Coordinates of C-alpha atoms in Angstrom, one line a residue:
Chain A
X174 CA 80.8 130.1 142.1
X175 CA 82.7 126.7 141.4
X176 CA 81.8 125.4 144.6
X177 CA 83.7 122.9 145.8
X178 CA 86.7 121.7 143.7
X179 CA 89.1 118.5 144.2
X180 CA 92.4 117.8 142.0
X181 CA 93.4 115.7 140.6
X182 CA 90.2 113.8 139.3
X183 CA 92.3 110.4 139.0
X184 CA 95.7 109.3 140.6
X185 CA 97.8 106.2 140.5
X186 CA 100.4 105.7 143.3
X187 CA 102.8 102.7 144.0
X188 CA 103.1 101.4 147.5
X189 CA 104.9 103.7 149.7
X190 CA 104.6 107.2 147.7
X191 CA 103.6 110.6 149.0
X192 CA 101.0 112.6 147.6
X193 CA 99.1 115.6 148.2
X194 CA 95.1 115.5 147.4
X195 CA 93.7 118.8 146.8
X196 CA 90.1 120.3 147.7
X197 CA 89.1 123.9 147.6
X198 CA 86.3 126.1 147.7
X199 CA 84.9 129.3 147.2
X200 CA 82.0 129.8 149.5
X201 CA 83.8 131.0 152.2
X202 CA 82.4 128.7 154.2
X203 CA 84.6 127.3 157.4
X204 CA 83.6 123.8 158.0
X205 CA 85.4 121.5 155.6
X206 CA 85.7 118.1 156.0
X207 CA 87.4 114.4 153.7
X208 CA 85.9 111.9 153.5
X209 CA 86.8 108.5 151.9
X210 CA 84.7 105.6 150.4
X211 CA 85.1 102.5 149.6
X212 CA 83.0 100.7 146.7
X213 CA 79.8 99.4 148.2
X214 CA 80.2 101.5 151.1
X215 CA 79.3 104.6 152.7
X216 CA 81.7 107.6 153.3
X217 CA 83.8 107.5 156.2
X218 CA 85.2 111.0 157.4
X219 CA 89.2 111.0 157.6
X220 CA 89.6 114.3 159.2
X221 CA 87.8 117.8 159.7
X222 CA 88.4 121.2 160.1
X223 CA 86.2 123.8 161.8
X224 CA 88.1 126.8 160.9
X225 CA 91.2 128.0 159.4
X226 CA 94.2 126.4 162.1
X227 CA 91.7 124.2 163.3
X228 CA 91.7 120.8 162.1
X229 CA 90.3 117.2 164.5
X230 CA 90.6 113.5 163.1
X231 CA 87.7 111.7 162.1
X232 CA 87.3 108.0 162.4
X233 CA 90.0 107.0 159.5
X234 CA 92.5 109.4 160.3
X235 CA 95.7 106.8 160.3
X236 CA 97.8 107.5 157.3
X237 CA 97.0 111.0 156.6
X238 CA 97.7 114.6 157.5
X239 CA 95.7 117.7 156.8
X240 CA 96.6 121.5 157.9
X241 CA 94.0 124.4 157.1
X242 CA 95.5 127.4 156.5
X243 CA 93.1 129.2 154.7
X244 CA 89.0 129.1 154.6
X245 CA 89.9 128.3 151.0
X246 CA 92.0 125.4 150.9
X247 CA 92.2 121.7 152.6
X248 CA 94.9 119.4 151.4
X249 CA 95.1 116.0 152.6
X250 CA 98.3 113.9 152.6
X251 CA 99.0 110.2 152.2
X252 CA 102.3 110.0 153.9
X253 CA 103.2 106.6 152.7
X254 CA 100.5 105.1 150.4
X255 CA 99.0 101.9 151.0
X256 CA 96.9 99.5 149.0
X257 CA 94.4 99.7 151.6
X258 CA 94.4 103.4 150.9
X259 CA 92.2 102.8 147.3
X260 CA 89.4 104.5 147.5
X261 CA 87.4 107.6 146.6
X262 CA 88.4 110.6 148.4
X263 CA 85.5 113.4 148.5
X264 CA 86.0 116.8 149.9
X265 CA 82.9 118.8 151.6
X266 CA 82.7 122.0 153.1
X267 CA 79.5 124.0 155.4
X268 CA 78.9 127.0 156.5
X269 CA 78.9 127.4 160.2
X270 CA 75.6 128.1 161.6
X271 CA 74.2 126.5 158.7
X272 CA 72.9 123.3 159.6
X273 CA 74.1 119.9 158.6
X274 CA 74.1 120.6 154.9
X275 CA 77.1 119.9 153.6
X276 CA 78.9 120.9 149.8
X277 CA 80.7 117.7 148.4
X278 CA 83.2 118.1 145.5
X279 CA 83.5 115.7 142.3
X280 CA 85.8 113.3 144.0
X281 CA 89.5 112.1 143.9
X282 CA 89.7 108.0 142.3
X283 CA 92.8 106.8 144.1
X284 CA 94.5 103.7 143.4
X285 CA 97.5 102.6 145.0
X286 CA 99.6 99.6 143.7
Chain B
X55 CA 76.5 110.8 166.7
X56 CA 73.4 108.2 166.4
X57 CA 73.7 105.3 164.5
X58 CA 70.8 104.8 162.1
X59 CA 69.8 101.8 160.5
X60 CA 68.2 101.8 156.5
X61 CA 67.2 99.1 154.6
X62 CA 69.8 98.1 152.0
X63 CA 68.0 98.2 148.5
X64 CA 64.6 99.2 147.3
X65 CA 62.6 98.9 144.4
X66 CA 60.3 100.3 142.8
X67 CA 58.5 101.9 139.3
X68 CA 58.3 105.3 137.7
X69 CA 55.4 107.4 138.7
X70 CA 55.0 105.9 142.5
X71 CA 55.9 107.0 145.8
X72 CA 58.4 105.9 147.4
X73 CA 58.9 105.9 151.4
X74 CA 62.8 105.3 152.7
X75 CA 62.8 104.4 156.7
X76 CA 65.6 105.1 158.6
X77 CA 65.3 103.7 162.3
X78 CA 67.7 106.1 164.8
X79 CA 66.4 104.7 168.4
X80 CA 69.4 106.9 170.3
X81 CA 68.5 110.3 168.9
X82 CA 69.3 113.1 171.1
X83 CA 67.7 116.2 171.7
X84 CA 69.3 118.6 170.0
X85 CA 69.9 115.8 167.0
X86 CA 68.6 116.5 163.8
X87 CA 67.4 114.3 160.8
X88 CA 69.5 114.8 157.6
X89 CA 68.9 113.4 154.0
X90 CA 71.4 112.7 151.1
X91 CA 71.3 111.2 147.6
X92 CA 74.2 110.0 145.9
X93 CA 74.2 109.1 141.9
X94 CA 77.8 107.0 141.3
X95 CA 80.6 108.4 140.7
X96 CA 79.3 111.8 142.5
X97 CA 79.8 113.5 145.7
X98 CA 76.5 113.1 147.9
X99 CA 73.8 115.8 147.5
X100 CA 71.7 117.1 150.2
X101 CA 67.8 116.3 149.5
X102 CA 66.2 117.7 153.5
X103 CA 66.4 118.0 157.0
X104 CA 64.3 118.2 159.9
X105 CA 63.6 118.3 163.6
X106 CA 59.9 117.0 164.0
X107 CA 56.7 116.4 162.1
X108 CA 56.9 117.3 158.5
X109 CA 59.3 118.8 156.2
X110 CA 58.8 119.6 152.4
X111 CA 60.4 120.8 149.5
X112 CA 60.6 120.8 146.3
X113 CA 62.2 117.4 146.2
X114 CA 61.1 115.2 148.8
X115 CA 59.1 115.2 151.9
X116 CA 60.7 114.0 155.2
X117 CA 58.0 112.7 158.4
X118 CA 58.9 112.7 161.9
X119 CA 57.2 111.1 164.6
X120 CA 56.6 112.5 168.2
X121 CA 59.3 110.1 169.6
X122 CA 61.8 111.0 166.5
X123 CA 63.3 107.2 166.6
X124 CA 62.6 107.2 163.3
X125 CA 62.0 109.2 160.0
X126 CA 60.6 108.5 156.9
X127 CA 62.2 110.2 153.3
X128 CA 59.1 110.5 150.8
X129 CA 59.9 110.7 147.2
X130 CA 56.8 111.4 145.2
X131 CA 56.6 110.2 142.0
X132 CA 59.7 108.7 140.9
X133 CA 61.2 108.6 137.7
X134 CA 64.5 106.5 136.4
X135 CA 66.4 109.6 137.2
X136 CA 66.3 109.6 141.2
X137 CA 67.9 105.7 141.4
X138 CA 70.1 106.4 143.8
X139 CA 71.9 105.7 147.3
X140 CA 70.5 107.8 150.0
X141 CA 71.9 108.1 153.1
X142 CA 70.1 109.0 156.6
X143 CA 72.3 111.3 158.7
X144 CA 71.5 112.0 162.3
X145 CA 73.8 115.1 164.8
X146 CA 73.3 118.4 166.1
X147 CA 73.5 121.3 163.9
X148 CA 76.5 123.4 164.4
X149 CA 78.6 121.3 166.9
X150 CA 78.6 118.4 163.8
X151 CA 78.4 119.8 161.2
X152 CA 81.4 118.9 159.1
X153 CA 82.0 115.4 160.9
X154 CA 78.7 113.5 159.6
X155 CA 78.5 110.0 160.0
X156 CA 77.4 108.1 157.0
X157 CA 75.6 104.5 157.1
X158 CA 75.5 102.2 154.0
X159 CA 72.9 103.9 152.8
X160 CA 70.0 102.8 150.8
X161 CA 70.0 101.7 147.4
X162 CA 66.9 103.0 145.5
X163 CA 66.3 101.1 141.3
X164 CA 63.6 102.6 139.9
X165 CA 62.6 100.4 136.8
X166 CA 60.2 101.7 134.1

């Protein structure tokens, strides 16, 4: 199993560019979650999804989309990027039922200009 | 979710034991306890979890009290290899899972 997987490792965006950060991963598990953080800092979750077609905001959700519509896969979108938006992006995923124990991936390193 | 308060750095040497407190006075009673460890640049890793009382694995032991406002993350024997930030996570199982809430975290140098 690879787990869970997040492309591209490293991305530089000017202000006010769209892009599409990808997480996927093959435990078929359906809680998968993004998370962002910020050096120093813990993670802060950006939005959730609880199933495939399911999806909730977390507590940084301004300034991005998600959609889930496979167990597999969980994009996130910066709509319009931001310097305020540079940070680390992390992708998790848990099985339901399965406790709190969540899967993280390697991590996006985003830095917007 | 309940917040939970961890000191912000420790020290200490290889070979001792190390004890991380995480103070989570609102704890509800379907909450559980949840440890991570993060090494930079990394995604967190989850070390244990628990209820009540003890918990042990191969890693690290985690201690409960009866009033659960607090744990304690035991790390026997350290070596350079677990400096690390480790986080104290508190939420029901199921229902949160998914949507934890991470604190600052602890900072953990172990020197030689």
């Amino acid at each position: 199993n690879a787990g869970v997987t997040q492309t591209p490792k490293f991305q530089v965006l000017k202000t006010g560019q769209s892009m599409t950060l990808q997480c996927a991963q093959d435990m078929n598990h359906e809680y998968m979650s993004w998370y962002r953080q910020d050096p120093g800092m813990g993670l802060r979750l950006i939005h959730y999804s609880v199933g495939a077609g399911i999806t909730d905001q977390g507590e940084v959700p301004n300034g991005y989309n998600v959609s889930r519509s496979t167990t597999e896969d969980f994009p996130l979108r910066l709509l319009s990027a931001a310097p305020s938006q540079t940070s680390v992006y992390f992708c998790a995923s848990s099985p339901a039922g399965g406790g709190h124990e969540q899967f993280f991936g390697p991590g996006t390193r985003l830095t917007v200009l | 979710l309940a917040k939970t308060t961890q000191p912000i750095s420790m020290d200490s040497y290889e070979g001792q034991e190390v004890n991380i407190t995480c103070s989570h006075n609102n704890i509800a009673t379907n909450d559980y306890i949840t440890w991570y460890q993060q090494f930079p640049s990394q995604g967190p890793r989850f070390i244990i979890q628990g209820y009540k009382t003890k918990v042990t694995n191969e890693v690290a032991s985690l201690f409960i009290p009866a009033d659960r406002k607090s744990s304690t993350l035991s790390l026997p024997r350290v070596s350079l290899s677990d400096t690390a930030v480790y986080y104290c996570l508190v939420g029901a199982l199921n229902t949160n899972a998914g949507k934890s809430t991470f604190g600052d975290g602890t900072t953990l140098t172990v020197k030689p």
